[in-house]
Coordinates of C-alpha atoms in Angstrom, one line a residue:
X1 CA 105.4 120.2 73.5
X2 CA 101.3 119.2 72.7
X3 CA 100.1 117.2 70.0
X4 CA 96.1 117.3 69.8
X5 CA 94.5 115.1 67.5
X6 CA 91.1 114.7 66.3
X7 CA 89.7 111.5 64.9
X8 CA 86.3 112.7 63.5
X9 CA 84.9 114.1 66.5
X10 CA 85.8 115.9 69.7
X11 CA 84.8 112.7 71.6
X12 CA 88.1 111.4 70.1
X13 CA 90.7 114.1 71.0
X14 CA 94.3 112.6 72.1
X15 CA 96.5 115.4 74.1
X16 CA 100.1 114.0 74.7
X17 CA 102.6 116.3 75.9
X18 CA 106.5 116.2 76.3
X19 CA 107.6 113.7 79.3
X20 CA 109.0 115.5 82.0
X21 CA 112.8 115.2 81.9
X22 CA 116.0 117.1 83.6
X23 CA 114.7 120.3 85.4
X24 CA 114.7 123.5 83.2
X25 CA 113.3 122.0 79.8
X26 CA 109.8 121.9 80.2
X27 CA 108.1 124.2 78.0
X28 CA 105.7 125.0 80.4
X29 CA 105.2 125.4 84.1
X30 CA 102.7 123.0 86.2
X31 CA 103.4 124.1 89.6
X32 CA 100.9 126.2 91.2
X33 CA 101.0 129.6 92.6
X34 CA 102.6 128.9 96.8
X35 CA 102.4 125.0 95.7
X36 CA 103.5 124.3 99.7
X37 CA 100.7 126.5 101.1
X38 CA 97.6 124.7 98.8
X39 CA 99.2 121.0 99.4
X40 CA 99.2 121.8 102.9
X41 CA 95.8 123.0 103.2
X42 CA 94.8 119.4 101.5
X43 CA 96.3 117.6 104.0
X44 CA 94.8 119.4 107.1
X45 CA 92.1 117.2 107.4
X46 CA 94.5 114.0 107.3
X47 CA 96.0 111.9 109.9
X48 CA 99.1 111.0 110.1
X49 CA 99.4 107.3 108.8
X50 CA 96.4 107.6 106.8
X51 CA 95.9 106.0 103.5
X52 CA 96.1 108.3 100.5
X53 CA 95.2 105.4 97.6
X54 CA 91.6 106.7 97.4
X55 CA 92.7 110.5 97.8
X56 CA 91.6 112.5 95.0
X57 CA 93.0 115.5 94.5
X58 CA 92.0 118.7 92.6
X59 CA 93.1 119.6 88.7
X60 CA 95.4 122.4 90.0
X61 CA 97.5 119.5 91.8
X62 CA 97.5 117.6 88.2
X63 CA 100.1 117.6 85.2
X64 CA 98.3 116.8 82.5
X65 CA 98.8 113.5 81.9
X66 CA 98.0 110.1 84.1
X67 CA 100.2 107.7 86.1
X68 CA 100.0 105.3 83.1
X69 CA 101.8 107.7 80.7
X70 CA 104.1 108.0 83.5
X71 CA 105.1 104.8 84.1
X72 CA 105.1 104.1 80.1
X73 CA 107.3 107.3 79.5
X74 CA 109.9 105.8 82.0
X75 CA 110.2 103.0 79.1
X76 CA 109.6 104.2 75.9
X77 CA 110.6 108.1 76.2
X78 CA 114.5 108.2 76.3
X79 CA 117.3 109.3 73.9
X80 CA 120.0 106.2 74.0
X81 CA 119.0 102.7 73.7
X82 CA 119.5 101.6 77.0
X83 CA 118.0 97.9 75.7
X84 CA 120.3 97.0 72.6
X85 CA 123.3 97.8 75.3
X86 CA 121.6 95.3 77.8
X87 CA 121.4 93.1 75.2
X88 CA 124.6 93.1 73.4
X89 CA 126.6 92.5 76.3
X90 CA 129.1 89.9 75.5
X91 CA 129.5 88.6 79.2
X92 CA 127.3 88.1 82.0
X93 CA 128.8 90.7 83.8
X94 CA 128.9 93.3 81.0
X95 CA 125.0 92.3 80.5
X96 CA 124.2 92.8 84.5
X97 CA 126.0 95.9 84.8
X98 CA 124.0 97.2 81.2
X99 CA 120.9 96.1 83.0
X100 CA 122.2 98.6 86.2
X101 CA 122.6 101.2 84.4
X102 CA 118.7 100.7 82.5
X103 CA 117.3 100.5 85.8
X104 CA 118.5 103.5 86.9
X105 CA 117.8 105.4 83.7
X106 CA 113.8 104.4 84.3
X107 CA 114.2 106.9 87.0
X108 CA 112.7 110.6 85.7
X109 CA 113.2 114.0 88.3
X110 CA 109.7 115.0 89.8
X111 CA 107.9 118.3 90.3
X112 CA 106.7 118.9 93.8
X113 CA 103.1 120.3 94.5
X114 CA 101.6 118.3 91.2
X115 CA 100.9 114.8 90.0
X116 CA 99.2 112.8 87.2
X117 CA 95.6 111.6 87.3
X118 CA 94.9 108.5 89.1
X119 CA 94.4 106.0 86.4
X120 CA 90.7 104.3 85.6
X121 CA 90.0 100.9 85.7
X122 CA 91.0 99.8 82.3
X123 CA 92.5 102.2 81.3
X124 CA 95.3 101.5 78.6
X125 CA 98.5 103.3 77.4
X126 CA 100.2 101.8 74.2
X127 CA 103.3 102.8 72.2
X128 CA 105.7 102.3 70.1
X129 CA 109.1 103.4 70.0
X130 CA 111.2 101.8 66.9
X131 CA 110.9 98.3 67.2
X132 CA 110.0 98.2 71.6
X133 CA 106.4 98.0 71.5
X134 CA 104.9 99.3 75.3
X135 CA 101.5 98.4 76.5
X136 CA 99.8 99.3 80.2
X137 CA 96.3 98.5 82.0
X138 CA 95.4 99.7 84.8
X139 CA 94.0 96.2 86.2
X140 CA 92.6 97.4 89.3
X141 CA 91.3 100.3 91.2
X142 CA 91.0 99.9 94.9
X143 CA 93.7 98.9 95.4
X144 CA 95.6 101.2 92.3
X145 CA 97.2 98.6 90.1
X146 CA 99.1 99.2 87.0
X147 CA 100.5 96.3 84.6
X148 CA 103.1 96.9 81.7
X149 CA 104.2 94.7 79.0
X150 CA 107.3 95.7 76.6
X151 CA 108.2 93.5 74.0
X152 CA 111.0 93.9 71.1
X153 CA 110.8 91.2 68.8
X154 CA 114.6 92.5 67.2
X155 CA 116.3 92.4 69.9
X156 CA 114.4 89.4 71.7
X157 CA 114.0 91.6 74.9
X158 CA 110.8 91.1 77.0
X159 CA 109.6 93.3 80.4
X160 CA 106.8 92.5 82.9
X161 CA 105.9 95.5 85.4
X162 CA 103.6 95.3 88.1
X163 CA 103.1 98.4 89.9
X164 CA 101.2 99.0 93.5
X165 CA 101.6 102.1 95.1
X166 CA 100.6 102.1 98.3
X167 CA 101.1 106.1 99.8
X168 CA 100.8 107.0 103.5
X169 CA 100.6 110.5 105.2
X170 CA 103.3 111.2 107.6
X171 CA 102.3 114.7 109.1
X172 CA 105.3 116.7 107.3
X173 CA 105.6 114.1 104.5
X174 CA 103.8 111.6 101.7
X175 CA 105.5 108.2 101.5
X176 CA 104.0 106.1 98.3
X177 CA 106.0 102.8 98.8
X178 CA 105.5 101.1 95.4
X179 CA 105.0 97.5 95.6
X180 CA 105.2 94.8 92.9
X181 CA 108.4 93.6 90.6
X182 CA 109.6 94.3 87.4
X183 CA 111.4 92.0 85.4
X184 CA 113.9 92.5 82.0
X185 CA 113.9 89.1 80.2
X186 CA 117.3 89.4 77.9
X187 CA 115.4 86.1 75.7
X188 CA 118.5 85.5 73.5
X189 CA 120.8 84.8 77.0
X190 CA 118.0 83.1 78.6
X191 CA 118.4 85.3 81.3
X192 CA 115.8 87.1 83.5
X193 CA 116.4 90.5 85.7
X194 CA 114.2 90.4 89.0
X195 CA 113.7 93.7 90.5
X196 CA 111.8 96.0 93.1
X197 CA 110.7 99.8 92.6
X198 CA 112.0 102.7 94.8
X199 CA 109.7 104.5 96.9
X200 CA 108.2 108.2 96.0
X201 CA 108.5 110.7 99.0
X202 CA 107.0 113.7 99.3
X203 CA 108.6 116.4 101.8
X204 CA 106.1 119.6 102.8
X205 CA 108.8 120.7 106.1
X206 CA 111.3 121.6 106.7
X207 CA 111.8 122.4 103.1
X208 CA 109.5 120.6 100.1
X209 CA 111.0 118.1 97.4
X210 CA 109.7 115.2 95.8
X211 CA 111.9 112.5 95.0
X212 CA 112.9 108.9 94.8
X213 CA 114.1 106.8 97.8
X214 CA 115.4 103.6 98.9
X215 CA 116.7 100.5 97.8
X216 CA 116.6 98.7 94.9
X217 CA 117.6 95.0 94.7
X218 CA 118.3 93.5 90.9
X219 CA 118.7 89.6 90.9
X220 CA 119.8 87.4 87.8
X221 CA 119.1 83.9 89.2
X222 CA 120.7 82.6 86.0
X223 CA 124.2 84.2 86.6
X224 CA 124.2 84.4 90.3
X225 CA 125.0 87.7 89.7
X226 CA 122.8 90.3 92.0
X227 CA 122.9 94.2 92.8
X228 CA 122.4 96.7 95.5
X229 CA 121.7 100.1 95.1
X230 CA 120.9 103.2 97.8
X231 CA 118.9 106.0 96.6
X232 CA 119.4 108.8 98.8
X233 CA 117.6 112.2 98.5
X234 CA 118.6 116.0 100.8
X235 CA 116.3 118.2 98.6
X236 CA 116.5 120.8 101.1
X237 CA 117.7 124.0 98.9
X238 CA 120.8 124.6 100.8
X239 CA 121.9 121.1 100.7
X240 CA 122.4 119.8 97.1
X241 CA 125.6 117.4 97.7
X242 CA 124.3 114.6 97.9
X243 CA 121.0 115.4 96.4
X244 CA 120.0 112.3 94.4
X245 CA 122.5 110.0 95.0
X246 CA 123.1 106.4 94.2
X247 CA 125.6 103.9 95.8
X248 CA 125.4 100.3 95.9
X249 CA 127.5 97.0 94.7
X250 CA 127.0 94.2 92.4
X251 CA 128.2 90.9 94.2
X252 CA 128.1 87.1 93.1
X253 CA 125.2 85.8 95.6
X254 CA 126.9 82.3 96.2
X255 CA 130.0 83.6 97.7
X256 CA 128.9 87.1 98.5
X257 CA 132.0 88.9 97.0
X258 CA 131.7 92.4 95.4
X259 CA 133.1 92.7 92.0
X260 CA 131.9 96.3 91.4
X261 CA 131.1 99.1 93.4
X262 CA 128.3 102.0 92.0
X263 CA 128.2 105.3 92.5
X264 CA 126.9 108.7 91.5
X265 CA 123.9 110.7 91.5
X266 CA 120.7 109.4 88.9
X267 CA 120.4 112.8 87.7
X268 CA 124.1 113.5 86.7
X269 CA 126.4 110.8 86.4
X270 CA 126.6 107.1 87.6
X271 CA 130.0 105.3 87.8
X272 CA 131.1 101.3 88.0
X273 CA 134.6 100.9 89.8
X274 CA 136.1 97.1 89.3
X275 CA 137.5 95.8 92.5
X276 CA 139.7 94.2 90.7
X277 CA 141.9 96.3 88.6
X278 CA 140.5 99.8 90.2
X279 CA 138.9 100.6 86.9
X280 CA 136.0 103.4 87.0
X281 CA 133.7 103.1 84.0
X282 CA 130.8 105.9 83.8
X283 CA 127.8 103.2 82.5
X284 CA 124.6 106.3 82.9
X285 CA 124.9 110.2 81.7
X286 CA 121.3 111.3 82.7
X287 CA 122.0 114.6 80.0
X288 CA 122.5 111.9 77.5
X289 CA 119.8 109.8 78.1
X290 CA 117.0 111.5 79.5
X291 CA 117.6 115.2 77.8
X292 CA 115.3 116.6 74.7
X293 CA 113.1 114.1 75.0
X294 CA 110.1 114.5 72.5
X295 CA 106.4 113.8 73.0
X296 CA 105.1 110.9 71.2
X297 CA 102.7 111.6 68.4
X298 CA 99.2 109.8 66.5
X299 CA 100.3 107.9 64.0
X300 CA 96.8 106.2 63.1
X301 CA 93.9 107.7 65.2
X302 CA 91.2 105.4 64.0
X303 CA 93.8 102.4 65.6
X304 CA 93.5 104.4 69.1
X305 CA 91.5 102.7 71.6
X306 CA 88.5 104.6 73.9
X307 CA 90.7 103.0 76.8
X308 CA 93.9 105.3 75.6
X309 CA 95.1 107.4 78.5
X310 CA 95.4 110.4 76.4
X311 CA 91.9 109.9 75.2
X312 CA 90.4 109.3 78.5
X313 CA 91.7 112.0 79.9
X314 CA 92.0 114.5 77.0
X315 CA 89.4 117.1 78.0
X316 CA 90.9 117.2 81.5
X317 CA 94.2 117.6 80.2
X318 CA 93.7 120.4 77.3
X319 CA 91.9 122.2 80.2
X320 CA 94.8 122.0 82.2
X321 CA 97.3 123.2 79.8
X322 CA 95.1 126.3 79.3
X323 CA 94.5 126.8 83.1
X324 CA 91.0 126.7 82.7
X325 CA 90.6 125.2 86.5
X326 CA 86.7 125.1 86.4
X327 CA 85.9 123.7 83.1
X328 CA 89.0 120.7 84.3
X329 CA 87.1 120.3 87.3
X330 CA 83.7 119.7 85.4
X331 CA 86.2 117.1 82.9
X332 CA 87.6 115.3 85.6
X333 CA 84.3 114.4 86.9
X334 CA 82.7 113.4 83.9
X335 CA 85.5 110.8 84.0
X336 CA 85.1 109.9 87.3
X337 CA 81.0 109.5 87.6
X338 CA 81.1 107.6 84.2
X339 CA 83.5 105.4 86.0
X340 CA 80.6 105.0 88.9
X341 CA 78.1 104.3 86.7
X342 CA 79.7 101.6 85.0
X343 CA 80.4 100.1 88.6
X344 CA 77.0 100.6 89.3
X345 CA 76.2 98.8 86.3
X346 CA 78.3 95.5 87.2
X347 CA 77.4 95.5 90.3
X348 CA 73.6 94.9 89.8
X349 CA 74.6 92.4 87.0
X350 CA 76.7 90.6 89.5
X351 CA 79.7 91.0 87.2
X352 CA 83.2 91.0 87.9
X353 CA 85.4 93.3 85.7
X354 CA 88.6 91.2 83.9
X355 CA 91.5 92.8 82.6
X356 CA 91.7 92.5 78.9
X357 CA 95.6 92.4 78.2
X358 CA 96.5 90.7 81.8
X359 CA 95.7 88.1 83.7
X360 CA 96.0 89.5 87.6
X361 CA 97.2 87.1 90.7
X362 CA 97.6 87.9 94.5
X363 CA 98.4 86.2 97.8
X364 CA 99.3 87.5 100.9
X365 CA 102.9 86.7 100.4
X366 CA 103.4 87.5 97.1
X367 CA 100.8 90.0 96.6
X368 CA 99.8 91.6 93.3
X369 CA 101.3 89.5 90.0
X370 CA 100.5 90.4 86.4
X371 CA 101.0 88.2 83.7
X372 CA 100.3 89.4 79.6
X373 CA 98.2 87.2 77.8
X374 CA 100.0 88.1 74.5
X375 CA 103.6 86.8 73.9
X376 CA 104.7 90.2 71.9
X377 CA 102.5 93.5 72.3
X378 CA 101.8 94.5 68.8
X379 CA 102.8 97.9 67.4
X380 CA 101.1 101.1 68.4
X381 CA 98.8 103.5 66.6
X382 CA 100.9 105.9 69.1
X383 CA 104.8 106.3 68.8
X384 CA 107.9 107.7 69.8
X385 CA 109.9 110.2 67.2
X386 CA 113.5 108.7 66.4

């Protein structure tokens, strides 16, 4: 479930856990004692349409890992190649649909009443999982901006996140609409895979659920080929029908004509019917993908850097796991006045922090845009199990 690792000194603890997966196989529980009651009472304060970006909330709230790992575990964490199938498609279409059913699979169930840490400014996550090498930064703060670069030299396969949540209060809800694009560059077909990120709502009444909504658009400007998918969500207990559904098409964009209809739920079973012949193909079994899913492990501690996520946050974390609340409280703000301090610092130096692994673009119209400076992320001293 845990892996700690020492690399000479305590300053150099890692804690990685097991991702969270498909309800019922965590080894341990995160959710709080009456999790509705204390999220309530943080949100008493808070008007309705407020912004949450800069809301900080106590280790109790936290799993103990950050929003990087998060993000990163959506990637590298899950039991079938999703990539090589993308990849080896022999047609356009077999390669768009292959790319559906990846999308959805980035998709992991959430716990209501906790969350991971905020990220630092910084702040890096990097692992390998056979040959896909994964690499985050969190390239900004205020606003919260996380950048990912995935690169697998075998299979020629390349992905560019940029992630910007942006969460509002709602007076009986949390709605963090994530902003950015992701992209799935497929090198050897000289095609690239535009897509946006579903929203993360947070329900407190009339009964509370976390879970991910809206729609997701998928673009292949190459093929002409594009998607359209509905996430739906009815986490009330006594409704679980249509409880994480999907439904959507993939059409040709030039004469708008669907030539396969999508439809299931993310956390079961996800089906492709061809409009032509009638045919219903199942392309995404969340047991099979998503199930058993291991916790990555320290492969070369010395190779780790003082920007990992599981090293920045390691003191917060083990305290976490062992419900010590107070002594997590006292970690989490050594991370946070350090990061003060070193604002104070640049600040009086007129500096201007620069990602290292990114460059970072925005506009009004666009807005945030992240770019790798590195062609291919090089392996991690972190990795994946096989």
């Amino acid at each position: 479930m845990m892996q700690v690792t020492g690399a000479g000194n305590d300053e150099s603890r890692i804690v990685l856990t097991k991702p969270v997966a498909l309800e019922g196989e965590s080894d341990i529980d995160y959710t709080a004692p009456n999790p509705l009651q204390l999220v309530l009472s943080l949100f008493k304060n808070v008007m309705p349409g407020s912004d949450l970006s800069r809301f900080q909330l106590p280790p109790i709230f936290n799993i103990p890992k950050s929003q990087l790992q998060c993000f990163g575990e959506s990637v590298y964490c899950i039991a079938t190649d999703m990539l090589s199938r993308c990849n080896g498609g022999k047609s356009p279409h077999d390669r768009f649909i292959a790319v559906t059913a990846w999308s959805i699979s980035t998709l992991r169930p959430l716990i209501f009443g906790v969350a991971p840490y905020n990220p630092i400014l910084g702040e890096t996550h990097h692992v390998s999982s056979g040959n896909l090498n994964v690499l985050l930064e969190q390239v900004s703060h205020h606003p919260p901006v996380s950048a990912l670069h995935a690169t697998d030299e075998r299979e020629n396969v390349e992905m560019i996140w940029c992630h910007h949540p942006s969460p509002k209060f709602h007076g009986t809800s949390v709605e963090a609409e994530v902003l950015g694009k992701r992209q799935l560059k497929l090198l050897n077909h000289g095609e690239t895979y535009v897509m946006n990120s579903l929203n993360l709502l947070i329900r407190f009444l009339p009964g509370p659920g976390t879970d991910w909504v809206g729609k997701v658009k998928i673009q292949c400007q190459e093929t002409g080929l594009e998607a359209e998918l509905c996430f739906r969500s009815n986490s009330f207990l006594w409704r679980r029908g249509n409880h994480r559904s999907v439904k959507g098409k993939i059409f040709d964009s030039s004469s708008l004509q669907t030539v396969y209809e999508i439809d299931g739920h993310w956390d079961r079973t996800v089906g492709v019917k061809d409009i032509s012949n009638g045919k219903l193909t199942i392309i995404y079994n969340a047991k099979e993908v998503i199930s058993g899913l291991t916790a990555p492990i320290v492969k070369d501690p010395k190779e780790v850097w003082p920007t990992e996520s599981a090293m920045v946050w390691s003191d917060v974390s083990q305290s976490i796991l062992s419900k010590d609340w107070e002594k997590a409280r006292e970690a989490k703000k050594v991370v946070e006045e350090k990061q003060r301090e070193l604002l104070r610092e640049r600040d009086s130096r007129g500096e201007t922090w620069i990602p290292k692994h990114f460059t970072v673009s925005h506009s009004k119209e666009g807005g945030w845009d992240c770019s790798p400076i590195q062609k291919w992320v090089p392996p991690a001293p972190i990795v994946v199990p096989l």
